[in-house]
Amino acid sequence: MPWPPLPTDPADAFAELGRIKLGETGLDDVLQRVAELAKRALTTPVEVSVTLVRNGTGHTAAFTDDLARELDERQYAQGRGPCLDAAASGDVLPVPDLTAEDRWPDWADRGVKVGVGSSLSIGLPIQDAVVGALNVYARTPHAFDDDTVAVLETFAAYAAVALANAQLYDSTATLAQQMREAMASRAVIEQAKGIIMAERRCTPTEAFNILARVSQDSNRKVRDVAQALVDRAAGTPER
């Protein structure tokens, strides 16, 4: 969907966040908008990214400039860095001066070479399967005072809500698909049982036992055995 022009005032940016309809917009689009709004709302020139970590693997879901993505990916390659640590802990991790940073020296050295003076990573609340961080990179050292951190925490909170909603939607959709598949399997098994009962003049339990025995003997799933029987009865070529 087309987005309105980006505001530059934090209050206007927060209002813009509130107008995003999470249920109607994809997660990547929401996170990209969060990154762009965060960049425009700060008086200090910055580049912003959003890191997502699934099954231990990090990737940058949104970024405002290749500089931010490059410094994120440097961390993914090394398996450590402020955005990954913030994502894992949910904490706020500032790097006030990259020239004096000794926790992640290789990453900091690369940041200095590309002109980054300081950074801030804010962990997004931990979900069941996905964690993340909002990352902000500034050209100057000591770019993030308490007021700036408070503004960025608001953007991070909104990104976390979008992430939680997306995770809930994915989980619900997966569960619904599993339920549909289970119902379809049950339906075809019941059909096969009915065919066996009519042919063998047996009880439902005896019919299921016959299906189970064929399944075991042929090393096929009960559902597949049942489907083959239903197809044969209907004159449909076996799948």
mmCIF file of C-alpha atoms in Angstrom:
data_model
loop_
_atom_site.group_PDB
_atom_site.id
_atom_site.type_symbol
_atom_site.label_atom_id
_atom_site.label_comp_id
_atom_site.label_asym_id
_atom_site.label_seq_id
_atom_site.Cartn_x
_atom_site.Cartn_y
_atom_site.Cartn_z
ATOM 1 C CA MET A 1 0.000 0.000 0.000
ATOM 2 C CA PRO A 2 1.250 3.592 -0.615
ATOM 3 C CA TRP A 3 2.628 5.230 2.512
ATOM 4 C CA PRO A 4 2.091 8.941 3.351
ATOM 5 C CA PRO A 5 5.117 11.267 3.400
ATOM 6 C CA LEU A 6 7.508 10.641 6.285
ATOM 7 C CA PRO A 7 7.117 13.038 9.251
ATOM 8 C CA THR A 8 10.186 14.513 10.933
ATOM 9 C CA ASP A 9 8.751 15.345 14.362
ATOM 10 C CA PRO A 10 8.738 12.441 16.891
ATOM 11 C CA ALA A 11 5.124 13.107 17.883
ATOM 12 C CA ASP A 12 4.026 13.004 14.237
ATOM 13 C CA ALA A 13 6.077 9.853 13.720
ATOM 14 C CA PHE A 14 4.384 8.153 16.679
ATOM 15 C CA ALA A 15 1.006 9.161 15.296
ATOM 16 C CA GLU A 16 2.000 7.644 11.948
ATOM 17 C CA LEU A 17 2.923 4.409 13.720
ATOM 18 C CA GLY A 18 -0.522 4.315 15.266
ATOM 19 C CA ARG A 19 -2.167 4.564 11.855
ATOM 20 C CA ILE A 20 -0.485 1.425 10.551
ATOM 21 C CA LYS A 21 -3.016 -1.408 10.448
ATOM 22 C CA LEU A 22 -0.991 -4.405 11.485
ATOM 23 C CA GLY A 23 -3.524 -6.926 10.226
ATOM 24 C CA GLU A 24 -3.523 -5.420 6.734
ATOM 25 C CA THR A 25 0.218 -4.855 6.267
ATOM 26 C CA GLY A 26 2.992 -7.440 5.941
ATOM 27 C CA LEU A 27 5.574 -7.695 8.697
ATOM 28 C CA ASP A 28 8.494 -6.647 6.463
ATOM 29 C CA ASP A 29 6.596 -3.534 5.332
ATOM 30 C CA VAL A 30 5.759 -2.580 8.928
ATOM 31 C CA LEU A 31 9.359 -3.037 10.076
ATOM 32 C CA GLN A 32 10.632 -1.005 7.110
ATOM 33 C CA ARG A 33 8.247 1.800 8.019
ATOM 34 C CA VAL A 34 9.375 1.668 11.662
ATOM 35 C CA ALA A 35 13.014 1.961 10.560
ATOM 36 C CA GLU A 36 12.310 4.887 8.244
ATOM 37 C CA LEU A 37 10.242 6.743 10.836
ATOM 38 C CA ALA A 38 12.898 6.241 13.503
ATOM 39 C CA LYS A 39 15.539 7.684 11.210
ATOM 40 C CA ARG A 40 13.474 10.746 10.346
ATOM 41 C CA ALA A 41 12.349 11.403 13.925
ATOM 42 C CA LEU A 42 15.895 11.900 15.289
ATOM 43 C CA THR A 43 17.790 15.159 14.999
ATOM 44 C CA THR A 44 21.101 13.286 14.728
ATOM 45 C CA PRO A 45 21.793 11.763 11.285
ATOM 46 C CA VAL A 46 21.476 7.987 11.669
ATOM 47 C CA GLU A 47 20.831 4.813 9.734
ATOM 48 C CA VAL A 48 18.447 2.233 11.160
ATOM 49 C CA SER A 49 17.928 -1.494 10.766
ATOM 50 C CA VAL A 50 15.788 -4.228 12.285
ATOM 51 C CA THR A 51 17.368 -7.595 13.044
ATOM 52 C CA LEU A 52 15.273 -10.757 13.319
ATOM 53 C CA VAL A 53 16.730 -14.016 14.633
ATOM 54 C CA ARG A 54 14.967 -17.288 13.826
ATOM 55 C CA ASN A 55 16.382 -20.636 14.933
ATOM 56 C CA GLY A 56 19.669 -18.992 15.827
ATOM 57 C CA THR A 57 20.129 -17.348 12.423
ATOM 58 C CA GLY A 58 20.032 -13.558 12.137
ATOM 59 C CA HIS A 59 18.934 -11.510 9.159
ATOM 60 C CA THR A 60 18.146 -7.858 8.550
ATOM 61 C CA ALA A 61 14.425 -7.519 7.871
ATOM 62 C CA ALA A 62 14.491 -3.744 7.278
ATOM 63 C CA PHE A 63 17.159 -1.086 6.799
ATOM 64 C CA THR A 64 17.418 2.535 5.744
ATOM 65 C CA ASP A 65 20.865 2.301 4.146
ATOM 66 C CA ASP A 66 23.361 -0.363 3.079
ATOM 67 C CA LEU A 67 25.668 0.887 5.849
ATOM 68 C CA ALA A 68 23.284 -0.447 8.524
ATOM 69 C CA ARG A 69 22.798 -3.738 6.721
ATOM 70 C CA GLU A 70 26.559 -4.193 6.285
ATOM 71 C CA LEU A 71 27.277 -3.729 9.985
ATOM 72 C CA ASP A 72 24.421 -6.090 10.873
ATOM 73 C CA GLU A 73 25.685 -8.758 8.489
ATOM 74 C CA ARG A 74 29.207 -8.417 9.890
ATOM 75 C CA GLN A 75 27.751 -9.548 13.205
ATOM 76 C CA TYR A 76 25.826 -12.441 11.679
ATOM 77 C CA ALA A 77 29.008 -13.700 10.016
ATOM 78 C CA GLN A 78 30.910 -13.578 13.308
ATOM 79 C CA GLY A 79 28.002 -14.856 15.401
ATOM 80 C CA ARG A 80 28.301 -12.009 17.898
ATOM 81 C CA GLY A 81 27.771 -8.277 18.234
ATOM 82 C CA PRO A 82 25.447 -5.721 19.850
ATOM 83 C CA CYS A 83 22.392 -6.419 17.692
ATOM 84 C CA LEU A 84 22.605 -10.179 18.288
ATOM 85 C CA ASP A 85 23.239 -9.754 22.018
ATOM 86 C CA ALA A 86 20.372 -7.259 22.339
ATOM 87 C CA ALA A 87 18.071 -9.615 20.445
ATOM 88 C CA ALA A 88 18.983 -12.520 22.733
ATOM 89 C CA SER A 89 18.683 -10.575 26.000
ATOM 90 C CA GLY A 90 15.996 -8.016 25.210
ATOM 91 C CA ASP A 91 18.280 -5.331 26.659
ATOM 92 C CA VAL A 92 19.343 -1.893 25.432
ATOM 93 C CA LEU A 93 22.989 -2.128 24.322
ATOM 94 C CA PRO A 94 24.726 1.183 23.592
ATOM 95 C CA VAL A 95 28.119 1.482 21.958
ATOM 96 C CA PRO A 96 28.992 5.104 22.785
ATOM 97 C CA ASP A 97 32.295 5.221 20.883
ATOM 98 C CA LEU A 98 33.314 2.534 18.400
ATOM 99 C CA THR A 99 36.976 3.591 18.608
ATOM 100 C CA ALA A 100 36.978 2.558 22.294
ATOM 101 C CA GLU A 101 34.801 -0.561 21.961
ATOM 102 C CA ASP A 102 36.480 -3.761 23.211
ATOM 103 C CA ARG A 103 33.536 -6.196 23.513
ATOM 104 C CA TRP A 104 33.306 -6.704 19.734
ATOM 105 C CA PRO A 105 36.641 -5.338 18.440
ATOM 106 C CA ASP A 106 36.495 -6.746 14.890
ATOM 107 C CA TRP A 107 32.992 -5.425 14.325
ATOM 108 C CA ALA A 108 33.857 -2.060 15.886
ATOM 109 C CA ASP A 109 36.956 -1.752 13.708
ATOM 110 C CA ARG A 110 34.846 -2.312 10.597
ATOM 111 C CA GLY A 111 32.337 0.279 11.799
ATOM 112 C CA VAL A 112 35.050 2.879 12.295
ATOM 113 C CA LYS A 113 36.407 2.204 8.795
ATOM 114 C CA VAL A 114 33.013 2.906 7.227
ATOM 115 C CA GLY A 115 32.505 6.056 9.280
ATOM 116 C CA VAL A 116 30.308 4.974 12.199
ATOM 117 C CA GLY A 117 30.998 6.654 15.535
ATOM 118 C CA SER A 118 28.373 5.095 17.834
ATOM 119 C CA SER A 119 25.471 2.666 17.821
ATOM 120 C CA LEU A 120 22.492 1.584 19.855
ATOM 121 C CA SER A 121 20.650 -1.746 19.731
ATOM 122 C CA ILE A 122 17.341 -2.252 21.522
ATOM 123 C CA GLY A 123 16.110 -5.801 22.014
ATOM 124 C CA LEU A 124 12.553 -6.591 21.021
ATOM 125 C CA PRO A 125 10.539 -8.597 23.579
ATOM 126 C CA ILE A 126 11.283 -12.294 23.247
ATOM 127 C CA GLN A 127 8.760 -14.413 21.332
ATOM 128 C CA ASP A 128 8.493 -18.189 21.167
ATOM 129 C CA ALA A 129 10.341 -18.590 17.881
ATOM 130 C CA VAL A 130 11.678 -15.158 16.890
ATOM 131 C CA VAL A 131 13.711 -12.477 18.651
ATOM 132 C CA GLY A 132 14.962 -9.219 17.266
ATOM 133 C CA ALA A 133 16.530 -5.807 17.772
ATOM 134 C CA LEU A 134 16.168 -2.254 16.518
ATOM 135 C CA ASN A 135 19.651 -1.004 15.575
ATOM 136 C CA VAL A 136 20.673 2.625 15.100
ATOM 137 C CA TYR A 137 24.042 3.717 13.714
ATOM 138 C CA ALA A 138 25.344 7.294 13.990
ATOM 139 C CA ARG A 139 28.328 8.930 12.328
ATOM 140 C CA THR A 140 29.392 10.703 15.517
ATOM 141 C CA PRO A 141 30.449 9.248 18.894
ATOM 142 C CA HIS A 142 28.124 9.649 21.913
ATOM 143 C CA ALA A 143 25.128 10.358 19.680
ATOM 144 C CA PHE A 144 22.444 8.850 21.925
ATOM 145 C CA ASP A 145 21.392 10.716 25.061
ATOM 146 C CA ASP A 146 18.611 9.596 27.419
ATOM 147 C CA ASP A 147 15.893 11.442 25.485
ATOM 148 C CA THR A 148 16.979 9.842 22.202
ATOM 149 C CA VAL A 149 17.001 6.390 23.786
ATOM 150 C CA ALA A 150 13.459 6.976 25.098
ATOM 151 C CA VAL A 151 12.257 7.921 21.591
ATOM 152 C CA LEU A 152 13.895 4.857 20.061
ATOM 153 C CA GLU A 153 12.425 2.573 22.713
ATOM 154 C CA THR A 154 8.967 3.656 21.528
ATOM 155 C CA PHE A 155 9.808 2.639 17.968
ATOM 156 C CA ALA A 156 11.226 -0.661 19.229
ATOM 157 C CA ALA A 157 8.045 -1.323 21.195
ATOM 158 C CA TYR A 158 5.943 -0.834 18.077
ATOM 159 C CA ALA A 159 8.213 -3.133 16.072
ATOM 160 C CA ALA A 160 7.790 -5.711 18.835
ATOM 161 C CA VAL A 161 3.993 -5.467 18.615
ATOM 162 C CA ALA A 162 4.155 -5.995 14.857
ATOM 163 C CA LEU A 163 6.458 -8.972 15.356
ATOM 164 C CA ALA A 164 4.194 -10.492 18.005
ATOM 165 C CA ASN A 165 1.126 -10.067 15.799
ATOM 166 C CA ALA A 166 2.885 -11.642 12.838
ATOM 167 C CA GLN A 167 4.085 -14.545 14.981
ATOM 168 C CA LEU A 168 0.568 -15.072 16.332
ATOM 169 C CA TYR A 169 -0.872 -14.984 12.812
ATOM 170 C CA ASP A 170 1.695 -17.510 11.567
ATOM 171 C CA SER A 171 1.031 -19.807 14.520
ATOM 172 C CA THR A 172 -2.732 -19.558 14.054
ATOM 173 C CA ALA A 173 -2.490 -20.180 10.315
ATOM 174 C CA THR A 174 -0.235 -23.204 10.888
ATOM 175 C CA LEU A 175 -2.622 -24.616 13.482
ATOM 176 C CA ALA A 176 -5.584 -24.102 11.162
ATOM 177 C CA GLN A 177 -3.764 -25.902 8.339
ATOM 178 C CA GLN A 178 -2.884 -28.781 10.635
ATOM 179 C CA MET A 179 -6.510 -29.037 11.754
ATOM 180 C CA ARG A 180 -7.722 -29.066 8.135
ATOM 181 C CA GLU A 181 -5.262 -31.821 7.289
ATOM 182 C CA ALA A 182 -6.288 -33.831 10.351
ATOM 183 C CA MET A 183 -9.977 -33.493 9.491
ATOM 184 C CA ALA A 184 -9.335 -34.542 5.893
ATOM 185 C CA SER A 185 -7.391 -37.600 7.090
ATOM 186 C CA ARG A 186 -10.141 -38.545 9.500
ATOM 187 C CA ALA A 187 -12.785 -38.186 6.790
ATOM 188 C CA VAL A 188 -11.004 -40.484 4.330
ATOM 189 C CA ILE A 189 -10.300 -43.053 7.055
ATOM 190 C CA GLU A 190 -13.984 -43.078 8.006
ATOM 191 C CA GLN A 191 -14.906 -43.554 4.336
ATOM 192 C CA ALA A 192 -12.502 -46.494 4.051
ATOM 193 C CA LYS A 193 -13.852 -48.029 7.232
ATOM 194 C CA GLY A 194 -17.356 -47.798 5.763
ATOM 195 C CA ILE A 195 -16.226 -49.597 2.610
ATOM 196 C CA ILE A 196 -14.570 -52.378 4.624
ATOM 197 C CA MET A 197 -17.601 -52.730 6.903
ATOM 198 C CA ALA A 198 -19.861 -53.136 3.859
ATOM 199 C CA GLU A 199 -17.545 -55.672 2.228
ATOM 200 C CA ARG A 200 -16.619 -57.697 5.328
ATOM 201 C CA ARG A 201 -19.782 -57.242 7.386
ATOM 202 C CA CYS A 202 -17.629 -56.221 10.343
ATOM 203 C CA THR A 203 -17.678 -53.620 13.127
ATOM 204 C CA PRO A 204 -16.007 -50.156 12.916
ATOM 205 C CA THR A 205 -13.254 -51.330 15.250
ATOM 206 C CA GLU A 206 -12.581 -54.421 13.129
ATOM 207 C CA ALA A 207 -12.538 -52.285 9.990
ATOM 208 C CA PHE A 208 -9.946 -49.925 11.472
ATOM 209 C CA ASN A 209 -7.835 -52.851 12.619
ATOM 210 C CA ILE A 210 -7.803 -54.132 9.040
ATOM 211 C CA LEU A 211 -6.609 -50.730 7.816
ATOM 212 C CA ALA A 212 -3.939 -50.618 10.501
ATOM 213 C CA ARG A 213 -2.710 -54.112 9.633
ATOM 214 C CA VAL A 214 -2.438 -53.260 5.920
ATOM 215 C CA SER A 215 -0.634 -50.049 6.862
ATOM 216 C CA GLN A 216 1.894 -51.953 8.941
ATOM 217 C CA ASP A 217 2.411 -54.713 6.393
ATOM 218 C CA SER A 218 2.898 -52.280 3.501
ATOM 219 C CA ASN A 219 4.832 -49.664 5.500
ATOM 220 C CA ARG A 220 2.376 -46.950 4.465
ATOM 221 C CA LYS A 221 0.433 -44.429 6.506
ATOM 222 C CA VAL A 222 -3.084 -45.424 7.507
ATOM 223 C CA ARG A 223 -4.399 -42.347 5.682
ATOM 224 C CA ASP A 224 -2.641 -43.392 2.456
ATOM 225 C CA VAL A 225 -4.018 -46.920 2.692
ATOM 226 C CA ALA A 226 -7.489 -45.514 3.305
ATOM 227 C CA GLN A 227 -7.200 -43.085 0.371
ATOM 228 C CA ALA A 228 -6.151 -45.907 -1.967
ATOM 229 C CA LEU A 229 -9.177 -47.947 -0.882
ATOM 230 C CA VAL A 230 -11.561 -45.014 -1.381
ATOM 231 C CA ASP A 231 -10.046 -44.255 -4.804
ATOM 232 C CA ARG A 232 -10.394 -47.883 -5.852
ATOM 233 C CA ALA A 233 -14.040 -47.971 -4.752
ATOM 234 C CA ALA A 234 -14.707 -44.759 -6.692
ATOM 235 C CA GLY A 235 -12.893 -46.018 -9.775
ATOM 236 C CA THR A 236 -10.222 -43.366 -9.448
ATOM 237 C CA PRO A 237 -6.625 -44.247 -10.482
ATOM 238 C CA GLU A 238 -4.488 -44.860 -7.403
ATOM 239 C CA ARG A 239 -2.447 -41.843 -6.316
#
